[in-house]
């Protein structure tokens, strides 16, 4: 039995537990088979750090697992409890705590859109956000994601300097709060809540821009890719995002499909107003067409509108899944040299099963494309063959059909001794058991 102090919000209602034990793992037919039916035994929602510590003390004393849950938009079952126990929901920890010298500090359950609004009111904006900005929390982005819109200028959350610090609650014999700064915060960066409950996050911001969403059409995928690549290297055009979709994808984009002529490949970009003239010039050079444009900042604050980033990143697959449940997706990084050629090689190798979708990004100061292609799913064996085909063309795969940190990807791992940190802060292995495969309880 858990000895929880009264006053902490909680529920053991079976329907609620079912709902609170899920995320977006169902994108993957493999994870769906493995994770359907897994659930926690008690849902709790602490209001402050004292309540977080009280929950952890009770769980530690009773040796009950703790799975942290933010917005629950993760794609790999990161917040699905594999061994039951407590689901610790962070969504009542929502306060922005302040901005000093362009650095935002916030409680971990704050939604990214709310933090961006708070920053914008003070002349700043987030450097990076996932396409789930309107529903995901900052703690979940640090612990479970890390790439997305803004990555073309700032890389990912793994780049040194993009995550400045965290406060984390432990499951030591006496649970406590630790403040980790700079490199010392790496052990909680993308570790799926296996290394503590993040209660606060410190992130650097960037000056706010009045971004314009722009949709551009091209007669061929190659034309769209070559334009996107050229734009990604145009240092004179301030931009936050460049996504490329082959002609099969735009018809699934409710609210935008009508603007895209049949058979056209699509580029979606977010460009600052000062870059629009140069964007038109570049477009003319590449023989593309200006299809549609909107105020990106207004769109993301209007519940009836769709900011273009909700057609990009991992939203592309969601837009297709809304109409066709027979597809899934992959995540990969194309080579830094010969990027466009590698994308075209893959597209030619799997003409029917791979519906190409790439996003321009920077890794370690070098620009390339990440791929999040939609895949026509047949069998798990065929999915494995397709991934091998990507690797043969020089692409790094971040397998989205596995739920452990280690199996997911090599190029997404954050440097640092996460296993050693876990042994120190969670010696019994109660945080999200099963997700850090290399850990065995001492
Ligand atoms: C349509 C769609 C589009 C997406 N696009 C992107 C994208 O562009 N980029 C990207 O990186 N991801 C993307 N994702 C994945 C996901 O939305 C993001 O990673 C998001 O930031 C996760 O935040 P969340 O609050 O929903 O986290 P959750 O799903 O609640 O949690 C994610 C992981 O972090 C842990 N966790 C959550 N909060 C804490 C905390 N306070 N302390 C410790 N551990 C914690 C959880 O236990 C879990 O392991 C997408 C997903 C979907 C469904």
CSV table of C-alpha atoms and ligand atoms in Angstrom, one decimal:
chain,number,residue,atom,x,y,z
A,1,UNK,CA,0.0,0.0,0.0
A,2,UNK,CA,1.2,3.5,-0.8
A,3,UNK,CA,1.3,5.9,2.1
A,4,UNK,CA,0.4,9.1,0.2
A,5,UNK,CA,-0.4,12.3,2.1
A,6,UNK,CA,-4.0,13.5,1.7
A,7,UNK,CA,-4.6,16.4,-0.6
A,8,UNK,CA,-2.5,15.1,-3.6
A,9,UNK,CA,-4.8,14.6,-6.6
A,10,UNK,CA,-5.1,10.9,-7.5
A,11,UNK,CA,-7.4,8.3,-9.1
A,12,UNK,CA,-7.5,4.6,-9.5
A,13,UNK,CA,-10.5,4.7,-11.8
A,14,UNK,CA,-9.9,1.9,-14.5
A,15,UNK,CA,-11.0,4.0,-17.4
A,16,UNK,CA,-8.8,6.9,-16.4
A,17,UNK,CA,-5.9,4.6,-15.8
A,18,UNK,CA,-6.3,3.1,-19.3
A,19,UNK,CA,-6.3,6.5,-20.8
A,20,UNK,CA,-3.4,7.8,-18.7
A,21,UNK,CA,-1.2,4.8,-19.6
A,22,UNK,CA,-1.1,5.5,-23.3
A,23,UNK,CA,0.8,7.8,-25.7
A,24,UNK,CA,1.1,7.8,-29.5
A,25,UNK,CA,2.9,4.4,-29.7
A,26,UNK,CA,0.1,3.2,-31.9
A,27,UNK,CA,1.8,4.9,-34.8
A,28,UNK,CA,3.9,1.7,-34.8
A,29,UNK,CA,2.2,-1.6,-35.5
A,30,UNK,CA,5.1,-3.3,-33.7
A,31,UNK,CA,4.7,-1.2,-30.5
A,32,UNK,CA,1.0,-1.5,-30.7
A,33,UNK,CA,1.3,-5.3,-30.5
A,34,UNK,CA,3.8,-5.0,-27.6
A,35,UNK,CA,2.3,-2.2,-25.5
A,36,UNK,CA,-1.5,-2.5,-25.9
A,37,UNK,CA,-3.0,-3.3,-22.5
A,38,UNK,CA,-0.1,-2.1,-20.3
A,39,UNK,CA,-1.2,0.2,-17.6
A,40,UNK,CA,-0.4,1.8,-14.3
A,41,UNK,CA,-2.3,1.2,-11.0
A,42,UNK,CA,-2.6,4.7,-9.7
A,43,UNK,CA,-2.6,8.1,-11.3
A,44,UNK,CA,-1.4,11.1,-9.3
A,45,UNK,CA,-1.0,14.8,-10.2
A,46,UNK,CA,1.2,16.7,-7.8
A,47,UNK,CA,0.9,20.5,-7.7
A,48,UNK,CA,4.4,21.4,-6.5
A,49,UNK,CA,7.8,20.0,-5.8
A,50,UNK,CA,6.8,19.1,-2.2
A,51,UNK,CA,4.0,16.9,-3.5
A,52,UNK,CA,6.4,15.4,-6.1
A,53,UNK,CA,8.8,14.4,-3.3
A,54,UNK,CA,5.9,13.1,-1.1
A,55,UNK,CA,4.8,10.8,-4.0
A,56,UNK,CA,8.4,9.6,-4.5
A,57,UNK,CA,8.9,9.0,-0.8
A,58,UNK,CA,5.8,6.8,-0.7
A,59,UNK,CA,6.8,4.9,-3.9
A,60,UNK,CA,10.3,4.3,-2.7
A,61,UNK,CA,9.1,3.0,0.7
A,62,UNK,CA,6.7,0.6,-1.0
A,63,UNK,CA,9.0,-0.2,-3.9
A,64,UNK,CA,6.4,0.9,-6.4
A,65,UNK,CA,7.5,1.9,-10.0
A,66,UNK,CA,7.0,5.5,-11.1
A,67,UNK,CA,6.3,6.5,-14.7
A,68,UNK,CA,6.3,10.2,-15.4
A,69,UNK,CA,3.7,11.6,-17.8
A,70,UNK,CA,3.6,15.0,-19.4
A,71,UNK,CA,1.5,15.7,-22.5
A,72,UNK,CA,1.7,12.0,-23.5
A,73,UNK,CA,2.5,12.8,-27.1
A,74,UNK,CA,5.6,10.5,-27.2
A,75,UNK,CA,5.7,8.1,-30.1
A,76,UNK,CA,7.6,5.1,-28.6
A,77,UNK,CA,5.5,4.3,-25.6
A,78,UNK,CA,7.9,6.3,-23.5
A,79,UNK,CA,5.3,7.0,-20.8
A,80,UNK,CA,3.5,3.6,-21.0
A,81,UNK,CA,4.2,1.9,-17.6
A,82,UNK,CA,5.5,-1.6,-18.4
A,83,UNK,CA,5.4,-2.8,-14.8
A,84,UNK,CA,2.3,-1.0,-13.4
A,85,UNK,CA,2.7,1.3,-10.4
A,86,UNK,CA,2.2,5.1,-10.2
A,87,UNK,CA,1.7,7.4,-13.2
A,88,UNK,CA,3.1,10.8,-12.1
A,89,UNK,CA,1.4,13.4,-14.2
A,90,UNK,CA,3.3,16.7,-14.4
A,91,UNK,CA,0.5,18.8,-16.0
A,92,UNK,CA,-0.2,20.8,-12.8
A,93,UNK,CA,3.4,22.0,-12.7
A,94,UNK,CA,2.9,24.8,-15.2
A,95,UNK,CA,4.4,28.0,-14.1
A,96,UNK,CA,6.9,30.0,-16.2
A,97,UNK,CA,9.3,31.2,-13.5
A,98,UNK,CA,11.0,34.0,-15.4
A,99,UNK,CA,13.4,35.1,-18.1
A,100,UNK,CA,16.8,36.5,-17.3
A,101,UNK,CA,19.3,37.5,-20.0
A,102,UNK,CA,17.4,35.5,-22.6
A,103,UNK,CA,17.2,32.3,-20.5
A,104,UNK,CA,13.8,30.9,-19.6
A,105,UNK,CA,13.1,29.0,-16.4
A,106,UNK,CA,9.9,27.1,-16.1
A,107,UNK,CA,8.2,24.3,-14.3
A,108,UNK,CA,8.4,21.0,-16.3
A,109,UNK,CA,4.7,20.5,-17.0
A,110,UNK,CA,4.2,23.8,-18.8
A,111,UNK,CA,3.1,23.5,-22.4
A,112,UNK,CA,5.5,24.7,-25.0
A,113,UNK,CA,3.0,26.9,-26.6
A,114,UNK,CA,2.3,28.7,-23.3
A,115,UNK,CA,6.0,29.1,-22.7
A,116,UNK,CA,6.5,30.5,-26.2
A,117,UNK,CA,3.6,33.0,-25.6
A,118,UNK,CA,5.2,34.0,-22.3
A,119,UNK,CA,8.6,34.5,-24.0
A,120,UNK,CA,7.0,36.4,-27.0
A,121,UNK,CA,5.4,38.9,-24.7
A,122,UNK,CA,8.9,39.7,-23.6
A,123,UNK,CA,10.5,39.9,-27.1
A,124,UNK,CA,11.8,36.3,-27.1
A,125,UNK,CA,10.7,32.9,-28.5
A,126,UNK,CA,11.7,29.3,-28.0
A,127,UNK,CA,14.7,28.1,-30.1
A,128,UNK,CA,13.2,24.7,-30.7
A,129,UNK,CA,9.9,23.0,-30.5
A,130,UNK,CA,8.3,19.7,-31.6
A,131,UNK,CA,5.4,19.9,-34.0
A,132,UNK,CA,3.3,19.0,-30.9
A,133,UNK,CA,4.1,22.4,-29.4
A,134,UNK,CA,0.4,23.0,-28.7
A,135,UNK,CA,0.0,19.9,-26.5
A,136,UNK,CA,3.5,18.8,-25.3
A,137,UNK,CA,5.2,19.9,-22.1
A,138,UNK,CA,8.7,21.2,-21.8
A,139,UNK,CA,9.7,18.4,-19.4
A,140,UNK,CA,8.4,15.8,-21.9
A,141,UNK,CA,10.3,17.5,-24.8
A,142,UNK,CA,13.6,17.3,-22.8
A,143,UNK,CA,13.0,13.7,-21.5
A,144,UNK,CA,11.4,12.2,-24.6
A,145,UNK,CA,12.0,14.3,-27.7
A,146,UNK,CA,14.4,16.9,-28.6
A,147,UNK,CA,14.2,17.7,-32.3
A,148,UNK,CA,11.9,19.8,-34.5
A,149,UNK,CA,11.0,23.3,-35.6
A,150,UNK,CA,14.1,25.6,-35.2
A,151,UNK,CA,16.5,22.7,-35.6
A,152,UNK,CA,17.7,24.2,-38.9
A,153,UNK,CA,19.3,27.1,-36.9
A,154,UNK,CA,19.9,25.5,-33.5
A,155,UNK,CA,20.3,21.8,-34.0
A,156,UNK,CA,18.7,19.5,-31.5
A,157,UNK,CA,18.3,19.7,-27.7
A,158,UNK,CA,21.5,17.5,-27.5
A,159,UNK,CA,23.6,20.4,-28.8
A,160,UNK,CA,25.6,21.8,-25.9
A,161,UNK,CA,24.0,25.1,-24.9
A,162,UNK,CA,20.4,24.2,-25.9
A,163,UNK,CA,19.5,22.8,-22.5
A,164,UNK,CA,21.0,24.9,-19.7
A,165,UNK,CA,19.8,23.2,-16.6
A,166,UNK,CA,17.2,21.1,-14.9
A,167,UNK,CA,16.0,20.4,-11.4
A,168,UNK,CA,15.3,16.7,-10.9
A,169,UNK,CA,13.7,14.7,-8.1
A,170,UNK,CA,15.3,11.4,-7.2
A,171,UNK,CA,14.3,8.0,-5.9
A,172,UNK,CA,17.3,7.7,-3.5
A,173,UNK,CA,16.7,6.2,-0.1
A,174,UNK,CA,15.5,9.7,0.9
A,175,UNK,CA,14.2,11.3,-2.4
A,176,UNK,CA,15.5,14.9,-2.9
A,177,UNK,CA,15.9,17.6,-5.5
A,178,UNK,CA,19.1,18.1,-7.5
A,179,UNK,CA,20.0,21.1,-9.5
A,180,UNK,CA,22.0,20.2,-12.6
A,181,UNK,CA,23.6,22.7,-14.8
A,182,UNK,CA,25.1,22.5,-18.3
A,183,UNK,CA,26.7,19.1,-19.1
A,184,UNK,CA,25.6,17.9,-15.7
A,185,UNK,CA,22.0,17.9,-17.0
A,186,UNK,CA,22.9,15.4,-19.8
A,187,UNK,CA,21.8,12.3,-17.7
A,188,UNK,CA,18.2,13.5,-17.8
A,189,UNK,CA,18.3,14.6,-21.5
A,190,UNK,CA,16.2,12.1,-23.5
A,191,UNK,CA,16.2,9.3,-20.9
A,192,UNK,CA,12.5,8.8,-20.9
A,193,UNK,CA,12.0,9.7,-17.3
A,194,UNK,CA,14.3,6.8,-16.2
A,195,UNK,CA,16.6,9.1,-14.3
A,196,UNK,CA,14.3,11.3,-12.2
A,197,UNK,CA,11.3,13.6,-12.3
A,198,UNK,CA,12.3,16.9,-13.9
A,199,UNK,CA,10.5,19.6,-12.0
A,200,UNK,CA,12.2,22.7,-13.6
A,201,UNK,CA,13.9,23.4,-16.9
A,202,UNK,CA,16.2,26.2,-18.0
A,203,UNK,CA,16.4,26.9,-21.7
A,204,UNK,CA,18.0,29.7,-23.8
A,205,UNK,CA,15.7,31.7,-26.0
A,206,UNK,CA,16.2,33.5,-29.3
A,207,UNK,CA,14.8,36.9,-30.4
A,208,UNK,CA,11.1,36.6,-31.5
A,209,UNK,CA,10.3,36.8,-35.2
A,210,UNK,CA,6.9,37.4,-36.9
A,211,UNK,CA,7.2,34.1,-38.8
A,212,UNK,CA,5.3,33.6,-42.1
A,213,UNK,CA,4.2,30.1,-43.1
A,214,UNK,CA,4.7,29.6,-46.8
A,215,UNK,CA,3.7,26.7,-49.0
A,216,UNK,CA,5.6,26.2,-52.3
A,217,UNK,CA,4.8,23.7,-55.1
A,218,UNK,CA,7.2,21.9,-57.5
A,219,UNK,CA,6.7,19.7,-60.5
A,220,UNK,CA,9.0,17.0,-59.1
A,221,UNK,CA,10.3,15.7,-55.8
A,222,UNK,CA,13.8,16.4,-57.0
A,223,UNK,CA,13.0,20.0,-57.8
A,224,UNK,CA,11.5,20.4,-54.3
A,225,UNK,CA,14.5,18.8,-52.6
A,226,UNK,CA,17.0,20.9,-54.5
A,227,UNK,CA,15.1,24.1,-53.7
A,228,UNK,CA,14.9,23.1,-50.0
A,229,UNK,CA,18.6,22.3,-49.9
A,230,UNK,CA,19.5,25.6,-51.5
A,231,UNK,CA,17.2,27.5,-49.0
A,232,UNK,CA,18.7,25.7,-46.1
A,233,UNK,CA,22.1,27.1,-47.1
A,234,UNK,CA,20.8,30.6,-47.7
A,235,UNK,CA,22.2,32.4,-44.7
A,236,UNK,CA,20.6,35.7,-45.7
A,237,UNK,CA,17.1,34.3,-45.3
A,238,UNK,CA,16.0,33.8,-41.6
A,239,UNK,CA,14.0,30.6,-41.4
A,240,UNK,CA,12.7,28.3,-38.8
A,241,UNK,CA,11.6,25.2,-40.8
A,242,UNK,CA,11.8,23.6,-44.2
A,243,UNK,CA,9.9,20.4,-44.8
A,244,UNK,CA,9.6,18.6,-48.2
A,245,UNK,CA,6.8,16.2,-49.0
A,246,UNK,CA,6.4,14.0,-52.1
A,247,UNK,CA,3.2,14.5,-54.2
A,248,UNK,CA,1.3,11.7,-52.4
A,249,UNK,CA,1.2,13.5,-49.1
A,250,UNK,CA,-0.4,16.9,-49.6
A,251,UNK,CA,-3.9,15.4,-50.4
A,252,UNK,CA,-4.0,14.3,-46.7
A,253,UNK,CA,-3.4,17.8,-45.4
A,254,UNK,CA,-6.8,19.1,-44.4
A,255,UNK,CA,-6.9,22.9,-44.8
A,256,UNK,CA,-4.0,22.9,-47.2
A,257,UNK,CA,-4.7,20.2,-49.7
A,258,UNK,CA,-6.9,22.4,-51.9
A,259,UNK,CA,-4.0,24.8,-52.5
A,260,UNK,CA,-1.6,22.1,-53.8
A,261,UNK,CA,-2.2,21.1,-57.5
A,262,UNK,CA,-2.4,17.3,-58.0
A,263,UNK,CA,1.0,15.7,-58.6
A,264,UNK,CA,3.0,18.6,-57.1
A,265,UNK,CA,5.7,18.0,-54.5
A,266,UNK,CA,5.4,20.5,-51.6
A,267,UNK,CA,7.8,22.6,-49.6
A,268,UNK,CA,6.5,24.1,-46.3
A,269,UNK,CA,8.7,26.7,-44.8
A,270,UNK,CA,8.6,29.3,-42.0
A,271,UNK,CA,10.4,32.5,-43.0
A,272,UNK,CA,10.9,35.8,-41.3
A,273,UNK,CA,9.2,38.8,-43.2
A,274,UNK,CA,12.7,40.2,-44.0
A,275,UNK,CA,13.4,37.0,-46.0
A,276,UNK,CA,10.3,36.9,-48.2
A,277,UNK,CA,11.8,38.9,-51.2
A,278,UNK,CA,14.8,36.7,-51.3
A,279,UNK,CA,12.6,33.6,-51.0
A,280,UNK,CA,10.6,34.6,-54.0
A,281,UNK,CA,13.9,35.2,-56.0
A,282,UNK,CA,15.2,31.7,-55.0
A,283,UNK,CA,11.8,30.2,-55.9
A,284,UNK,CA,11.9,31.8,-59.4
A,285,UNK,CA,15.4,30.4,-59.9
A,286,UNK,CA,14.1,26.9,-59.1
A,287,UNK,CA,10.9,27.1,-61.1
A,288,UNK,CA,8.6,26.6,-58.1
A,289,UNK,CA,5.2,28.2,-57.4
A,290,UNK,CA,4.0,30.2,-54.4
A,291,UNK,CA,0.9,28.3,-53.3
A,292,UNK,CA,-0.2,29.8,-50.0
A,293,UNK,CA,0.9,31.9,-47.1
A,294,UNK,CA,-0.3,32.7,-43.5
A,295,UNK,CA,0.8,34.4,-40.3
A,296,UNK,CA,2.4,31.4,-38.5
A,297,UNK,CA,2.3,33.0,-35.0
A,298,UNK,CA,-1.4,33.8,-35.3
A,299,UNK,CA,-2.2,30.4,-36.7
A,300,UNK,CA,-0.7,28.5,-33.8
A,301,UNK,CA,-2.7,30.6,-31.3
A,302,UNK,CA,-6.0,30.0,-33.2
A,303,UNK,CA,-7.6,26.6,-32.2
A,304,UNK,CA,-9.4,26.5,-35.6
A,305,UNK,CA,-6.2,27.1,-37.7
A,306,UNK,CA,-3.3,24.8,-38.5
A,307,UNK,CA,0.2,26.2,-38.3
A,308,UNK,CA,2.2,24.6,-41.2
A,309,UNK,CA,4.5,22.8,-38.7
A,310,UNK,CA,1.5,20.6,-37.9
A,311,UNK,CA,1.9,19.2,-41.4
A,312,UNK,CA,5.6,18.7,-40.8
A,313,UNK,CA,7.9,16.7,-38.5
A,314,UNK,CA,6.0,13.8,-37.0
A,315,UNK,CA,2.6,15.5,-37.8
A,316,UNK,CA,3.0,14.4,-41.5
A,317,UNK,CA,2.4,10.8,-40.5
A,318,UNK,CA,-0.5,11.8,-38.2
A,319,UNK,CA,-2.2,13.7,-41.1
A,320,UNK,CA,-2.1,10.5,-43.2
A,321,UNK,CA,-3.1,8.2,-40.3
A,322,UNK,CA,-6.2,10.2,-39.8
A,323,UNK,CA,-7.5,8.9,-43.1
A,324,UNK,CA,-5.5,5.7,-43.6
A,325,UNK,CA,-4.5,3.4,-40.7
A,326,UNK,CA,-2.4,1.1,-42.9
A,327,UNK,CA,0.7,3.3,-42.8
A,328,UNK,CA,3.5,3.8,-40.4
A,329,UNK,CA,6.7,5.7,-40.5
A,330,UNK,CA,10.5,5.8,-40.1
A,331,UNK,CA,13.0,8.3,-38.8
A,332,UNK,CA,16.4,8.7,-40.3
A,333,UNK,CA,19.2,11.1,-41.0
A,334,UNK,CA,20.5,11.5,-44.5
A,335,UNK,CA,24.2,11.9,-45.2
A,336,UNK,CA,25.7,15.4,-45.0
A,337,UNK,CA,27.3,15.1,-48.4
A,338,UNK,CA,25.1,14.1,-51.4
A,339,UNK,CA,22.0,14.6,-49.3
A,340,UNK,CA,19.5,15.1,-52.1
A,341,UNK,CA,21.0,12.2,-54.1
A,342,UNK,CA,20.6,9.9,-51.1
A,343,UNK,CA,16.9,10.9,-50.6
A,344,UNK,CA,16.3,10.3,-54.3
A,345,UNK,CA,18.1,6.9,-54.2
A,346,UNK,CA,15.8,5.8,-51.3
A,347,UNK,CA,12.7,7.1,-53.1
A,348,UNK,CA,13.7,5.2,-56.3
A,349,UNK,CA,14.5,2.0,-54.3
A,350,UNK,CA,11.0,1.9,-52.6
A,351,UNK,CA,8.8,3.7,-55.1
A,352,UNK,CA,5.5,2.4,-53.7
A,353,UNK,CA,6.1,1.8,-50.0
A,354,UNK,CA,8.0,5.0,-49.0
A,355,UNK,CA,6.2,8.3,-49.3
A,356,UNK,CA,9.1,10.7,-48.9
A,357,UNK,CA,9.1,13.4,-46.3
A,358,UNK,CA,12.3,15.2,-45.2
A,359,UNK,CA,13.0,18.1,-42.8
A,360,UNK,CA,16.1,20.3,-43.2
A,361,UNK,CA,18.2,20.2,-39.9
A,362,UNK,CA,21.6,21.0,-38.5
A,363,UNK,CA,23.6,18.5,-36.5
A,364,UNK,CA,26.9,19.6,-35.0
A,365,UNK,CA,27.0,22.7,-37.2
A,366,UNK,CA,26.4,20.8,-40.4
A,367,UNK,CA,23.2,21.0,-42.4
A,368,UNK,CA,21.4,18.0,-43.8
A,369,UNK,CA,17.9,16.5,-44.0
A,370,UNK,CA,16.1,14.3,-41.5
A,371,UNK,CA,13.7,11.9,-43.0
A,372,UNK,CA,10.3,11.0,-41.5
A,373,UNK,CA,8.8,9.2,-44.5
A,374,UNK,CA,5.4,7.6,-44.3
A,375,UNK,CA,5.7,3.8,-45.0
A,376,UNK,CA,3.0,1.6,-46.4
A,377,UNK,CA,3.0,-1.2,-43.8
A,378,UNK,CA,2.7,-4.8,-44.8
A,379,UNK,CA,4.7,-7.0,-42.3
A,380,UNK,CA,7.3,-6.4,-39.6
A,381,UNK,CA,9.9,-8.3,-41.7
A,382,UNK,CA,9.3,-6.0,-44.6
A,383,UNK,CA,9.7,-3.0,-42.3
A,384,UNK,CA,13.1,-4.3,-41.2
A,385,UNK,CA,14.1,-4.8,-44.9
A,386,UNK,CA,13.1,-1.2,-45.7
A,387,UNK,CA,15.2,0.1,-42.7
A,388,UNK,CA,18.2,-2.0,-44.0
A,389,UNK,CA,17.7,-0.4,-47.4
A,390,UNK,CA,17.9,3.1,-45.8
A,391,UNK,CA,21.1,2.1,-44.0
A,392,UNK,CA,22.6,0.7,-47.2
A,393,UNK,CA,22.1,4.2,-48.8
A,394,UNK,CA,24.1,5.8,-46.0
A,395,UNK,CA,21.2,6.9,-43.8
A,396,UNK,CA,21.3,6.6,-40.0
A,397,UNK,CA,18.1,5.1,-38.7
A,398,UNK,CA,16.4,6.1,-35.4
A,399,UNK,CA,14.1,3.1,-35.1
A,400,UNK,CA,10.7,4.3,-33.9
A,401,UNK,CA,9.4,0.8,-33.5
A,402,UNK,CA,11.3,0.0,-30.3
A,403,UNK,CA,10.7,1.3,-26.8
A,404,UNK,CA,14.1,1.2,-25.1
A,405,UNK,CA,16.4,4.2,-25.1
A,406,UNK,CA,19.3,2.1,-26.3
A,407,UNK,CA,17.6,0.4,-29.3
A,408,UNK,CA,16.1,3.6,-30.6
A,409,UNK,CA,19.1,5.3,-32.1
A,410,UNK,CA,22.8,5.8,-32.0
A,411,UNK,CA,22.8,9.3,-33.4
A,412,UNK,CA,20.2,10.5,-31.0
A,413,UNK,CA,21.9,9.4,-27.8
A,414,UNK,CA,23.0,12.2,-25.5
A,415,UNK,CA,26.7,12.0,-24.4
A,416,UNK,CA,27.2,11.4,-20.7
A,417,UNK,CA,27.0,8.6,-18.1
A,418,UNK,CA,23.3,8.1,-17.9
A,419,UNK,CA,23.6,4.6,-16.6
A,420,UNK,CA,25.9,5.7,-13.8
A,421,UNK,CA,23.6,8.6,-12.9
A,422,UNK,CA,20.6,6.2,-12.9
A,423,UNK,CA,22.4,3.9,-10.5
A,424,UNK,CA,23.0,6.8,-8.2
A,425,UNK,CA,19.5,8.4,-8.2
A,426,UNK,CA,17.4,5.3,-8.7
A,427,UNK,CA,19.3,2.3,-7.4
A,428,UNK,CA,16.1,0.1,-7.2
A,429,UNK,CA,15.2,0.9,-10.8
A,430,UNK,CA,11.8,2.2,-10.0
A,431,UNK,CA,11.7,5.0,-12.6
A,432,UNK,CA,10.0,3.8,-15.8
A,433,UNK,CA,11.3,0.2,-15.5
A,434,UNK,CA,12.2,-1.5,-18.8
A,435,UNK,CA,13.0,1.6,-20.8
A,436,UNK,CA,16.7,1.8,-20.0
A,437,UNK,CA,17.7,-1.6,-21.2
A,438,UNK,CA,21.3,-1.4,-20.0
A,439,UNK,CA,20.2,-0.9,-16.3
A,440,UNK,CA,19.9,-3.8,-13.9
A,441,UNK,CA,18.9,-3.1,-10.3
A,442,UNK,CA,22.0,-3.5,-8.0
B,1,LIG,C1,2.0,14.2,-34.1
B,1,LIG,C2,3.3,14.1,-33.4
B,1,LIG,C3,4.3,15.0,-33.7
B,1,LIG,C4,5.6,14.9,-33.1
B,1,LIG,N1,6.6,15.8,-33.5
B,1,LIG,C5,7.8,15.8,-32.8
B,1,LIG,C6,8.8,16.6,-33.1
B,1,LIG,O1,8.7,17.4,-34.1
B,1,LIG,N2,10.0,16.6,-32.4
B,1,LIG,C7,10.1,15.7,-31.3
B,1,LIG,O2,11.2,15.7,-30.7
B,1,LIG,N3,9.1,14.9,-31.0
B,1,LIG,C8,8.0,14.9,-31.6
B,1,LIG,N4,6.9,14.1,-31.2
B,1,LIG,C9,7.1,13.3,-30.0
B,1,LIG,C10,6.6,14.2,-28.8
B,1,LIG,O3,5.5,14.9,-29.1
B,1,LIG,C11,7.6,15.2,-28.3
B,1,LIG,O4,8.8,14.6,-28.0
B,1,LIG,C12,7.1,15.9,-27.0
B,1,LIG,O5,8.0,16.9,-26.7
B,1,LIG,C13,6.9,15.0,-25.8
B,1,LIG,O6,6.4,15.8,-24.8
B,1,LIG,P1,5.2,15.3,-23.8
B,1,LIG,O7,4.9,16.3,-22.8
B,1,LIG,O8,4.0,14.9,-24.6
B,1,LIG,O9,6.0,14.1,-23.2
B,1,LIG,P2,5.4,12.6,-22.7
B,1,LIG,O10,5.0,11.9,-23.9
B,1,LIG,O11,4.4,12.8,-21.7
B,1,LIG,O12,6.7,12.0,-22.1
B,1,LIG,C14,7.8,11.7,-22.9
B,1,LIG,C15,8.8,11.0,-22.1
B,1,LIG,O13,9.4,11.9,-21.2
B,1,LIG,C16,9.1,11.5,-19.8
B,1,LIG,N5,8.8,12.7,-19.1
B,1,LIG,C17,7.8,13.5,-19.3
B,1,LIG,N6,7.8,14.6,-18.5
B,1,LIG,C18,8.9,14.3,-17.6
B,1,LIG,C19,9.4,15.0,-16.5
B,1,LIG,N7,8.9,16.1,-16.1
B,1,LIG,N8,10.5,14.4,-15.9
B,1,LIG,C20,11.0,13.3,-16.3
B,1,LIG,N9,10.6,12.6,-17.4
B,1,LIG,C21,9.5,13.1,-18.0
B,1,LIG,C22,8.0,10.4,-19.9
B,1,LIG,O14,8.1,9.5,-18.8
B,1,LIG,C23,8.3,9.8,-21.2
B,1,LIG,O15,9.2,8.8,-21.1
B,1,LIG,C24,5.7,14.1,-31.9
B,1,LIG,C25,4.7,13.2,-31.6
B,1,LIG,C26,3.5,13.2,-32.3
B,1,LIG,C27,2.4,12.3,-31.8
